[in-house]
């Protein structure tokens, strides 16, 4: 895996590209593969936003929080995207601490219960006695007991089945489980596979202060080159805004870069995430970060002691 570091400044004003010798080279790892929720980084690259900022970006496909945090820790990537709530749990338990979130992609967690018409599940308590599949070891699995208790459901009455994340849609479409605990952005894929209407019960109805995906940077890079981090964050958020405003074009850009990313599925994810990006893309409300940490502590997912400053640097989003 390529080790990429900054190779100098970015010209006089950080815009207009600069000479090859003055440009910065960085590696960015997506949250998970090449799908609609991550299209914005390819959009920012194709639209020239990174080029205008004097940055050459190598995009690598991620495989979830642990791999992405490992890449950040080992400096195989300097920037990345991941599920913020899961990363906070990792930091709160002392497993990965060498990162900071610099921009929020989703203002609320997108973890949800999803099922299809005909299961009789329309509210959380309907899950009693049912089998719910979730990614083994995922934040969806970790958060389920807290969600269930807040929703008036004894989690012990639900059979939680941990499986490979890639198997979730197929299990539900084949009727082998009653529901999924997964990310809302998979809704379109489930509708397509099952050929049924999908019922969504968002965790955010009860866990209101948890953020979804976030853009992160190495903590030591923030300390040593704040200008680079600011330029990168600004360009990435321009890509995010353009993606939300132009879902079809964004999906086509993603497909050109990664042909396995089907355009309809990518459009579906982008449309689904649009309400969660919010009116001020990238913004972190520190009070909500603190409240979200408290929710995770109260759920027994990590000990007391983590502060917002240990996981977020919101100064890069104006």
Short mmCIF file of C-alpha atoms in Angstrom, two decimals:
data_model
loop_
_atom_site.label_atom_id
_atom_site.label_comp_id
_atom_site.label_asym_id
_atom_site.label_seq_id
_atom_site.Cartn_x
_atom_site.Cartn_y
_atom_site.Cartn_z
CA UNK A 1 0.00 0.00 0.00
CA UNK A 2 1.36 3.37 -1.01
CA UNK A 3 2.58 5.77 1.65
CA UNK A 4 1.74 9.30 0.53
CA UNK A 5 2.65 12.47 2.34
CA UNK A 6 2.56 16.17 1.60
CA UNK A 7 5.42 17.29 -0.67
CA UNK A 8 5.47 20.98 -0.09
CA UNK A 9 3.14 23.94 -0.10
CA UNK A 10 0.51 24.81 -2.60
CA UNK A 11 1.75 27.95 -4.30
CA UNK A 12 1.13 31.49 -3.19
CA UNK A 13 -2.61 31.29 -2.54
CA UNK A 14 -3.43 27.57 -2.46
CA UNK A 15 -5.56 27.86 -5.62
CA UNK A 16 -5.05 27.39 -9.32
CA UNK A 17 -3.17 24.12 -9.03
CA UNK A 18 0.43 25.32 -8.57
CA UNK A 19 3.51 23.65 -10.05
CA UNK A 20 3.92 19.86 -9.77
CA UNK A 21 6.65 20.41 -7.18
CA UNK A 22 4.39 22.54 -4.99
CA UNK A 23 1.34 20.29 -4.98
CA UNK A 24 0.31 18.04 -2.10
CA UNK A 25 -0.28 14.33 -2.63
CA UNK A 26 -2.63 12.53 -0.27
CA UNK A 27 -4.52 9.28 -0.08
CA UNK A 28 -8.21 9.20 0.85
CA UNK A 29 -10.06 6.02 1.81
CA UNK A 30 -13.82 5.83 1.26
CA UNK A 31 -16.21 4.70 3.97
CA UNK A 32 -17.12 1.48 2.19
CA UNK A 33 -16.27 0.56 -1.37
CA UNK A 34 -17.52 2.68 -4.25
CA UNK A 35 -21.16 3.49 -3.59
CA UNK A 36 -23.43 6.50 -3.71
CA UNK A 37 -22.71 7.72 -0.19
CA UNK A 38 -19.04 8.12 -1.14
CA UNK A 39 -19.59 9.56 -4.62
CA UNK A 40 -18.76 13.08 -3.48
CA UNK A 41 -15.00 12.47 -3.35
CA UNK A 42 -14.96 11.31 -6.98
CA UNK A 43 -17.12 14.32 -7.86
CA UNK A 44 -14.67 16.67 -6.13
CA UNK A 45 -11.83 15.07 -8.07
CA UNK A 46 -13.51 15.15 -11.50
CA UNK A 47 -14.87 18.68 -11.04
CA UNK A 48 -11.37 19.91 -10.28
CA UNK A 49 -12.04 21.03 -6.70
CA UNK A 50 -8.98 19.22 -5.37
CA UNK A 51 -6.93 20.44 -8.32
CA UNK A 52 -7.95 24.04 -7.57
CA UNK A 53 -6.80 23.46 -3.99
CA UNK A 54 -3.39 22.25 -5.16
CA UNK A 55 -4.00 18.66 -4.06
CA UNK A 56 -3.56 15.39 -5.95
CA UNK A 57 -5.80 12.76 -4.36
CA UNK A 58 -5.48 9.00 -4.66
CA UNK A 59 -8.85 7.42 -3.78
CA UNK A 60 -8.84 3.96 -2.24
CA UNK A 61 -11.94 1.94 -1.47
CA UNK A 62 -12.50 1.36 2.24
CA UNK A 63 -13.97 -1.63 4.01
CA UNK A 64 -15.45 -0.22 7.17
CA UNK A 65 -14.22 1.53 10.28
CA UNK A 66 -11.53 -0.85 11.53
CA UNK A 67 -9.71 -1.07 8.19
CA UNK A 68 -10.04 2.66 7.58
CA UNK A 69 -8.80 3.60 11.04
CA UNK A 70 -5.92 1.15 10.64
CA UNK A 71 -4.95 2.86 7.37
CA UNK A 72 -5.08 6.27 9.06
CA UNK A 73 -3.06 5.03 12.03
CA UNK A 74 -0.35 3.54 9.80
CA UNK A 75 -0.30 6.61 7.50
CA UNK A 76 -1.39 4.58 4.49
CA UNK A 77 -4.10 7.25 4.18
CA UNK A 78 -4.17 10.79 5.47
CA UNK A 79 -7.90 11.37 5.01
CA UNK A 80 -10.92 9.12 4.93
CA UNK A 81 -14.60 8.65 5.58
CA UNK A 82 -16.21 6.37 8.13
CA UNK A 83 -19.15 5.94 10.45
CA UNK A 84 -18.53 8.56 13.12
CA UNK A 85 -20.44 6.80 15.89
CA UNK A 86 -18.47 3.60 15.43
CA UNK A 87 -15.21 5.54 15.37
CA UNK A 88 -16.15 7.37 18.60
CA UNK A 89 -16.65 4.00 20.28
CA UNK A 90 -13.21 2.93 19.04
CA UNK A 91 -11.67 6.12 20.46
CA UNK A 92 -13.63 5.87 23.71
CA UNK A 93 -12.33 2.36 24.33
CA UNK A 94 -8.76 3.42 23.47
CA UNK A 95 -8.41 1.33 20.32
CA UNK A 96 -7.95 4.09 17.73
CA UNK A 97 -7.19 7.64 18.84
CA UNK A 98 -4.91 9.09 16.13
CA UNK A 99 -7.69 10.73 14.12
CA UNK A 100 -10.08 13.68 14.24
CA UNK A 101 -13.31 14.25 12.32
CA UNK A 102 -13.04 17.47 10.32
CA UNK A 103 -16.48 17.46 8.66
CA UNK A 104 -19.79 15.70 9.16
CA UNK A 105 -21.21 14.06 6.04
CA UNK A 106 -24.48 13.09 7.76
CA UNK A 107 -25.96 15.09 10.62
CA UNK A 108 -27.63 12.00 12.12
CA UNK A 109 -26.83 8.33 12.23
CA UNK A 110 -28.27 6.44 9.27
CA UNK A 111 -28.46 3.14 11.14
CA UNK A 112 -32.02 1.85 10.84
CA UNK A 113 -34.22 -1.18 11.10
CA UNK A 114 -35.40 -2.12 7.64
CA UNK A 115 -37.96 -4.69 6.67
CA UNK A 116 -40.36 -5.32 3.80
CA UNK A 117 -44.11 -5.22 3.51
CA UNK A 118 -45.76 -8.36 4.79
CA UNK A 119 -43.60 -8.96 7.85
CA UNK A 120 -46.06 -7.16 10.14
CA UNK A 121 -43.27 -4.93 11.46
CA UNK A 122 -44.26 -1.26 11.49
CA UNK A 123 -42.86 -0.12 14.86
CA UNK A 124 -39.97 -1.20 17.10
CA UNK A 125 -42.04 -3.32 19.51
CA UNK A 126 -43.13 -5.46 16.55
CA UNK A 127 -39.60 -6.88 16.52
CA UNK A 128 -40.38 -8.92 19.64
CA UNK A 129 -39.77 -12.59 18.81
CA UNK A 130 -38.30 -11.76 15.41
CA UNK A 131 -34.90 -12.42 13.82
CA UNK A 132 -32.93 -9.33 12.83
CA UNK A 133 -29.77 -9.66 10.74
CA UNK A 134 -26.95 -7.15 11.15
CA UNK A 135 -23.31 -6.83 10.19
CA UNK A 136 -21.27 -8.84 12.68
CA UNK A 137 -19.38 -6.45 14.94
CA UNK A 138 -20.87 -3.41 13.21
CA UNK A 139 -22.09 -0.23 14.85
CA UNK A 140 -25.62 -1.39 13.95
CA UNK A 141 -25.14 -4.44 16.13
CA UNK A 142 -23.52 -2.47 18.95
CA UNK A 143 -26.29 0.14 19.05
CA UNK A 144 -29.25 -2.21 18.83
CA UNK A 145 -29.70 -2.83 22.60
CA UNK A 146 -29.68 0.91 23.34
CA UNK A 147 -32.13 1.59 20.51
CA UNK A 148 -34.43 -1.22 21.61
CA UNK A 149 -34.56 -0.12 25.25
CA UNK A 150 -35.31 3.50 24.32
CA UNK A 151 -38.04 2.27 21.97
CA UNK A 152 -39.72 0.22 24.72
CA UNK A 153 -38.48 -3.13 23.47
CA UNK A 154 -36.57 -5.69 25.55
CA UNK A 155 -33.55 -6.53 23.32
CA UNK A 156 -33.43 -10.01 24.82
CA UNK A 157 -36.70 -10.79 23.03
CA UNK A 158 -35.08 -10.25 19.62
CA UNK A 159 -32.75 -12.73 17.93
CA UNK A 160 -29.88 -10.64 16.56
CA UNK A 161 -28.02 -12.53 13.84
CA UNK A 162 -24.54 -11.21 12.98
CA UNK A 163 -23.56 -11.88 9.37
CA UNK A 164 -21.29 -10.52 6.66
CA UNK A 165 -22.54 -7.04 5.73
CA UNK A 166 -22.67 -7.96 2.05
CA UNK A 167 -25.17 -10.75 2.81
CA UNK A 168 -27.80 -8.56 4.48
CA UNK A 169 -29.89 -7.55 1.48
CA UNK A 170 -30.04 -11.10 0.15
CA UNK A 171 -31.16 -12.55 3.49
CA UNK A 172 -34.04 -10.09 3.72
CA UNK A 173 -35.01 -10.39 0.06
CA UNK A 174 -35.17 -14.18 0.42
CA UNK A 175 -37.28 -13.95 3.56
CA UNK A 176 -34.68 -15.74 5.68
CA UNK A 177 -34.83 -13.04 8.35
CA UNK A 178 -37.60 -10.73 9.52
CA UNK A 179 -35.67 -7.46 9.41
CA UNK A 180 -32.25 -5.89 9.06
CA UNK A 181 -30.34 -3.53 11.30
CA UNK A 182 -28.24 -1.64 8.78
CA UNK A 183 -27.74 1.70 7.08
CA UNK A 184 -30.69 3.54 5.60
CA UNK A 185 -28.78 4.07 2.37
CA UNK A 186 -29.26 0.38 1.53
CA UNK A 187 -33.00 0.95 1.14
CA UNK A 188 -32.96 1.18 -2.67
CA UNK A 189 -30.93 -2.01 -2.98
CA UNK A 190 -33.40 -3.84 -0.73
CA UNK A 191 -36.39 -2.55 -2.68
CA UNK A 192 -34.78 -3.70 -5.94
CA UNK A 193 -33.80 -7.13 -4.61
CA UNK A 194 -37.07 -7.88 -2.80
CA UNK A 195 -39.42 -6.16 -5.27
CA UNK A 196 -41.37 -4.96 -2.24
CA UNK A 197 -41.95 -1.73 -0.39
CA UNK A 198 -39.47 -1.21 2.41
CA UNK A 199 -40.36 -0.10 5.94
CA UNK A 200 -37.67 1.97 7.69
CA UNK A 201 -37.43 2.53 11.44
CA UNK A 202 -34.51 4.96 11.99
CA UNK A 203 -32.39 4.64 15.12
CA UNK A 204 -32.28 8.45 15.11
CA UNK A 205 -35.91 8.49 16.29
CA UNK A 206 -34.51 7.56 19.71
CA UNK A 207 -30.73 8.15 19.50
CA UNK A 208 -31.04 11.73 18.33
CA UNK A 209 -27.50 13.04 18.84
CA UNK A 210 -25.45 10.49 16.92
CA UNK A 211 -23.86 11.60 13.66
CA UNK A 212 -23.54 9.42 10.56
CA UNK A 213 -20.52 9.36 8.27
CA UNK A 214 -17.74 11.89 8.74
CA UNK A 215 -14.56 12.94 6.96
CA UNK A 216 -11.53 12.32 9.15
CA UNK A 217 -7.86 13.30 9.05
CA UNK A 218 -4.75 12.15 10.83
CA UNK A 219 -4.38 14.06 14.09
CA UNK A 220 -0.68 14.77 13.48
CA UNK A 221 -1.45 16.14 10.02
CA UNK A 222 -3.88 18.61 11.58
CA UNK A 223 -1.11 19.70 13.94
CA UNK A 224 1.61 19.97 11.28
CA UNK A 225 -0.26 21.24 8.20
CA UNK A 226 -3.60 22.86 8.99
CA UNK A 227 -3.57 24.62 5.63
CA UNK A 228 -3.58 21.31 3.77
CA UNK A 229 -6.39 19.95 5.94
CA UNK A 230 -8.46 23.08 5.37
CA UNK A 231 -7.94 22.98 1.60
CA UNK A 232 -8.81 19.29 1.47
CA UNK A 233 -11.92 19.68 3.63
CA UNK A 234 -13.17 22.66 1.64
CA UNK A 235 -12.77 20.83 -1.68
CA UNK A 236 -14.40 17.65 -0.37
CA UNK A 237 -17.41 19.60 0.93
CA UNK A 238 -17.78 21.35 -2.44
CA UNK A 239 -18.01 17.85 -3.89
CA UNK A 240 -20.58 16.87 -1.28
CA UNK A 241 -22.77 19.89 -2.01
CA UNK A 242 -22.57 19.30 -5.77
CA UNK A 243 -23.41 15.62 -5.29
CA UNK A 244 -26.53 16.38 -3.27
CA UNK A 245 -27.66 18.96 -5.82
CA UNK A 246 -26.94 16.75 -8.86
CA UNK A 247 -27.52 13.08 -7.89
CA UNK A 248 -27.72 11.74 -11.44
CA UNK A 249 -24.54 13.44 -12.61
CA UNK A 250 -22.73 12.45 -9.42
CA UNK A 251 -23.74 8.81 -9.90
CA UNK A 252 -22.51 8.91 -13.49
CA UNK A 253 -19.17 10.37 -12.37
CA UNK A 254 -18.85 7.56 -9.82
CA UNK A 255 -19.72 4.96 -12.45
CA UNK A 256 -17.08 6.28 -14.86
CA UNK A 257 -14.44 6.01 -12.16
CA UNK A 258 -15.73 2.70 -10.77
CA UNK A 259 -17.83 0.84 -13.39
CA UNK A 260 -19.10 -1.69 -10.82
CA UNK A 261 -21.03 1.16 -9.15
CA UNK A 262 -24.45 0.96 -10.84
CA UNK A 263 -25.92 4.40 -11.56
CA UNK A 264 -29.49 3.69 -10.30
CA UNK A 265 -28.22 2.32 -6.98
CA UNK A 266 -25.89 5.29 -6.52
CA UNK A 267 -28.69 7.76 -7.30
CA UNK A 268 -30.87 5.97 -4.73
CA UNK A 269 -28.20 6.31 -2.03
CA UNK A 270 -27.56 9.96 -2.79
CA UNK A 271 -31.27 10.78 -2.71
CA UNK A 272 -31.66 8.89 0.57
CA UNK A 273 -28.80 10.73 2.25
CA UNK A 274 -29.85 14.19 1.06
CA UNK A 275 -32.08 15.03 4.07
CA UNK A 276 -29.30 13.99 6.44
CA UNK A 277 -26.60 16.27 5.01
CA UNK A 278 -28.38 19.34 6.39
CA UNK A 279 -28.35 22.99 5.47
CA UNK A 280 -24.74 23.55 6.54
CA UNK A 281 -22.83 20.57 5.08
CA UNK A 282 -19.92 19.46 7.20
CA UNK A 283 -20.89 21.28 10.39
CA UNK A 284 -20.37 19.62 13.77
CA UNK A 285 -22.38 20.98 16.69
CA UNK A 286 -20.11 20.43 19.70
CA UNK A 287 -23.05 20.19 22.11
CA UNK A 288 -24.52 17.37 20.02
CA UNK A 289 -21.15 15.64 19.83
CA UNK A 290 -21.00 15.74 23.63
CA UNK A 291 -24.60 14.51 23.91
CA UNK A 292 -23.85 11.67 21.49
CA UNK A 293 -20.84 10.62 23.55
CA UNK A 294 -23.07 10.60 26.63
CA UNK A 295 -25.59 8.38 24.79
CA UNK A 296 -22.84 5.87 24.03
CA UNK A 297 -21.55 5.94 27.63
CA UNK A 298 -25.08 5.46 28.97
CA UNK A 299 -25.52 2.51 26.62
CA UNK A 300 -22.45 0.88 28.17
CA UNK A 301 -20.50 0.97 24.90
CA UNK A 302 -17.52 2.87 26.33
CA UNK A 303 -16.31 4.35 29.63
CA UNK A 304 -16.61 7.94 30.78
CA UNK A 305 -13.79 10.29 29.80
CA UNK A 306 -13.92 10.97 26.07
CA UNK A 307 -14.39 14.65 25.19
CA UNK A 308 -15.49 16.17 21.84
CA UNK A 309 -12.01 17.66 21.34
CA UNK A 310 -10.54 14.15 21.22
CA UNK A 311 -12.65 13.17 18.20
CA UNK A 312 -13.65 16.38 16.39
CA UNK A 313 -11.91 19.48 15.07
CA UNK A 314 -14.74 21.58 13.69
CA UNK A 315 -12.62 24.60 12.85
CA UNK A 316 -12.25 23.64 9.18
CA UNK A 317 -15.93 24.14 8.34
CA UNK A 318 -16.79 27.81 8.19
#
